[in-house]
Short mmCIF file of C-alpha atoms in Angstrom, two decimals:
data_model
loop_
_atom_site.label_atom_id
_atom_site.label_comp_id
_atom_site.label_asym_id
_atom_site.label_seq_id
_atom_site.Cartn_x
_atom_site.Cartn_y
_atom_site.Cartn_z
CA UNK Z 1428 41.77 60.31 24.68
CA UNK Z 1429 42.12 59.05 21.12
CA UNK Z 1430 41.15 61.22 18.59
CA UNK Z 1431 39.53 60.72 15.38
CA UNK Z 1432 41.96 60.27 12.49
CA UNK Z 1433 41.81 61.51 9.14
CA UNK Z 1434 40.04 58.95 7.18
CA UNK Z 1435 43.10 58.60 4.52
CA UNK Z 1436 45.26 57.08 7.30
CA UNK Z 1437 42.54 54.41 8.38
CA UNK Z 1438 42.57 50.81 7.32
CA UNK Z 1439 40.24 48.07 7.97
CA UNK Z 1440 40.83 46.02 11.16
CA UNK Z 1441 41.27 42.35 11.11
CA UNK Z 1442 38.21 41.87 13.16
CA UNK Z 1443 35.96 43.95 10.71
CA UNK Z 1444 37.59 41.97 7.88
CA UNK Z 1445 36.42 38.65 9.61
CA UNK Z 1446 33.05 40.07 10.52
CA UNK Z 1447 32.52 40.85 6.75
CA UNK Z 1448 33.73 37.12 5.91
CA UNK Z 1449 31.25 35.73 8.33
CA UNK Z 1450 28.28 37.82 7.56
CA UNK Z 1451 28.70 37.09 3.90
CA UNK Z 1452 29.41 33.53 4.41
CA UNK Z 1453 31.34 31.42 1.86
CA UNK Z 1454 29.93 29.88 -1.35
CA UNK Z 1455 31.99 27.99 -3.64
CA UNK Z 1456 29.86 28.05 -6.75
CA UNK Z 1457 28.15 31.45 -8.12
CA UNK Z 1458 24.56 31.86 -6.76
CA UNK Z 1459 21.98 34.63 -7.17
CA UNK Z 1460 21.11 35.83 -3.58
CA UNK Z 1461 17.98 37.35 -2.43
CA UNK Z 1462 18.08 40.32 -4.48
CA UNK Z 1463 17.92 38.27 -7.77
CA UNK Z 1464 19.94 40.72 -9.90
CA UNK Z 1465 23.52 40.13 -8.91
CA UNK Z 1466 25.29 36.95 -9.15
CA UNK Z 1467 27.72 36.16 -6.24
CA UNK Z 1468 30.59 33.90 -5.16
CA UNK Z 1469 33.14 33.25 -2.51
CA UNK Z 1470 32.59 35.81 0.44
CA UNK Z 1471 30.08 38.27 -1.67
CA UNK Z 1472 32.29 38.80 -4.54
CA UNK Z 1473 30.03 40.30 -7.34
CA UNK Z 1474 32.74 41.76 -9.73
CA UNK Z 1475 32.65 39.75 -13.14
CA UNK Z 1476 30.82 36.86 -11.70
CA UNK Z 1477 28.52 34.62 -13.74
CA UNK Z 1478 26.62 31.52 -12.94
CA UNK Z 1479 28.48 28.32 -13.11
CA UNK Z 1480 31.76 29.91 -11.84
CA UNK Z 1481 33.61 28.25 -8.78
CA UNK Z 1482 36.12 29.43 -6.33
CA UNK Z 1483 38.18 27.92 -3.69
CA UNK Z 1484 38.38 29.38 -0.13
CA UNK Z 1485 41.95 30.59 -0.69
CA UNK Z 1486 40.77 32.37 -3.79
CA UNK Z 1487 37.70 33.52 -1.99
CA UNK Z 1488 39.82 35.21 0.55
CA UNK Z 1489 41.92 36.81 -1.84
CA UNK Z 1490 38.93 38.33 -3.60
CA UNK Z 1491 37.48 39.47 -0.11
CA UNK Z 1492 40.69 41.30 0.38
CA UNK Z 1493 40.64 42.93 -2.99
CA UNK Z 1494 36.86 43.76 -2.46
CA UNK Z 1495 37.18 45.37 0.86
CA UNK Z 1496 39.97 47.49 -0.65
CA UNK Z 1497 37.63 48.73 -3.17
CA UNK Z 1498 35.19 49.54 -0.50
CA UNK Z 1499 37.60 51.20 1.80
CA UNK Z 1500 38.47 53.47 -1.06
CA UNK Z 1501 34.79 54.40 -1.44
CA UNK Z 1502 34.34 55.19 2.16
CA UNK Z 1503 37.53 57.43 2.07
CA UNK Z 1504 36.45 59.33 -1.05
CA UNK Z 1505 32.56 59.84 -0.24
CA UNK Z 1506 33.13 60.28 3.58
CA UNK Z 1507 36.44 62.14 3.58
CA UNK Z 1508 35.85 63.33 7.37
CA UNK Z 1509 37.99 62.39 10.60
CA UNK Z 1510 36.83 58.88 12.09
CA UNK Z 1511 37.59 56.38 14.83
CA UNK Z 1512 38.84 53.08 13.43
CA UNK Z 1513 35.73 51.38 14.77
CA UNK Z 1514 33.49 53.80 12.80
CA UNK Z 1515 35.45 53.44 9.59
CA UNK Z 1516 35.14 49.52 9.78
CA UNK Z 1517 31.50 49.90 10.36
CA UNK Z 1518 31.03 51.94 7.23
CA UNK Z 1519 33.14 49.44 5.07
CA UNK Z 1520 31.19 46.70 6.17
CA UNK Z 1521 28.09 48.52 5.54
CA UNK Z 1522 29.39 49.61 2.14
CA UNK Z 1523 30.54 46.09 1.29
CA UNK Z 1524 27.24 44.85 1.50
CA UNK Z 1525 25.26 47.88 0.01
CA UNK Z 1526 27.36 48.99 -2.59
CA UNK Z 1527 29.47 51.95 -3.18
CA UNK Z 1528 26.86 54.09 -4.83
CA UNK Z 1529 24.14 53.45 -2.19
CA UNK Z 1530 26.71 54.42 0.38
CA UNK Z 1531 27.94 57.52 -1.43
CA UNK Z 1532 24.53 58.81 -1.97
CA UNK Z 1533 23.10 58.14 1.50
CA UNK Z 1534 21.80 60.17 4.39
CA UNK Z 1535 24.46 58.76 6.47
CA UNK Z 1536 27.29 60.02 4.36
CA UNK Z 1537 25.40 63.60 4.57
CA UNK Z 1538 25.41 63.22 8.16
CA UNK Z 1539 29.05 62.48 8.45
CA UNK Z 1540 29.98 65.42 6.15
CA UNK Z 1541 27.90 67.50 8.83
CA UNK Z 1542 29.97 65.87 11.63
CA UNK Z 1543 26.80 64.30 12.90
CA UNK Z 1544 28.64 60.99 14.00
CA UNK Z 1545 25.77 59.68 16.09
CA UNK Z 1546 23.23 60.28 13.71
CA UNK Z 1547 25.52 58.63 10.83
CA UNK Z 1548 25.96 55.45 13.12
CA UNK Z 1549 22.09 55.41 13.49
CA UNK Z 1550 21.67 55.50 9.83
CA UNK Z 1551 23.26 52.07 9.75
CA UNK Z 1552 20.17 50.51 11.01
CA UNK Z 1553 17.87 51.60 8.26
CA UNK Z 1554 19.78 49.50 5.63
CA UNK Z 1555 18.12 46.14 6.76
CA UNK Z 1556 15.21 46.00 4.09
CA UNK Z 1557 14.48 44.42 0.93
CA UNK Z 1558 11.57 45.63 -1.12
CA UNK Z 1559 10.50 47.42 2.03
CA UNK Z 1560 10.68 44.58 4.19
CA UNK Z 1561 13.28 43.80 7.06
CA UNK Z 1562 15.37 40.75 6.50
CA UNK Z 1563 16.45 39.16 9.78
CA UNK Z 1564 20.12 38.56 8.55
CA UNK Z 1565 20.36 42.14 7.52
CA UNK Z 1566 18.58 43.49 10.78
CA UNK Z 1567 21.24 41.37 12.70
CA UNK Z 1568 24.41 42.52 10.60
CA UNK Z 1569 23.07 46.16 10.69
CA UNK Z 1570 22.92 45.83 14.51
CA UNK Z 1571 26.34 44.47 14.79
CA UNK Z 1572 27.62 47.35 12.42
CA UNK Z 1573 25.76 49.90 14.60
CA UNK Z 1574 27.53 48.49 17.73
CA UNK Z 1575 30.81 48.62 16.02
CA UNK Z 1576 30.19 52.11 14.85
CA UNK Z 1577 29.52 53.30 18.49
CA UNK Z 1578 32.29 51.16 19.93
CA UNK Z 1579 29.87 49.23 21.96
#
């Protein structure tokens, strides 16, 4: 039987990286998504992006890798407990979408630190709302991350 590994030794799976890219979609020109407060480009990159910026697919993929690395570090720092690679990948995908601060301060992380792995996976499903209302695209993404988390 495979055991959970120290989080420091885990890395995002290729399938999880592709999943993030698919969920984020690609935009060659900077835009303001539904939140209306963060300008985004490429595959969901927000760092130092301003309206009017443009990006190629190739550069967007590079930024995607850089961004996922940043969110991997956040998961490792905030949820320093043993995990399966599929759990880790689900949490990185979630963190990529909700942000480091939201992830690190979440009930999900509290459950992980208490070794409540099932409860932590279920917490993913709660992150599908904007201003209190579920968004179909987020609901779908959260369900896929939840399934990844439980290895379904």
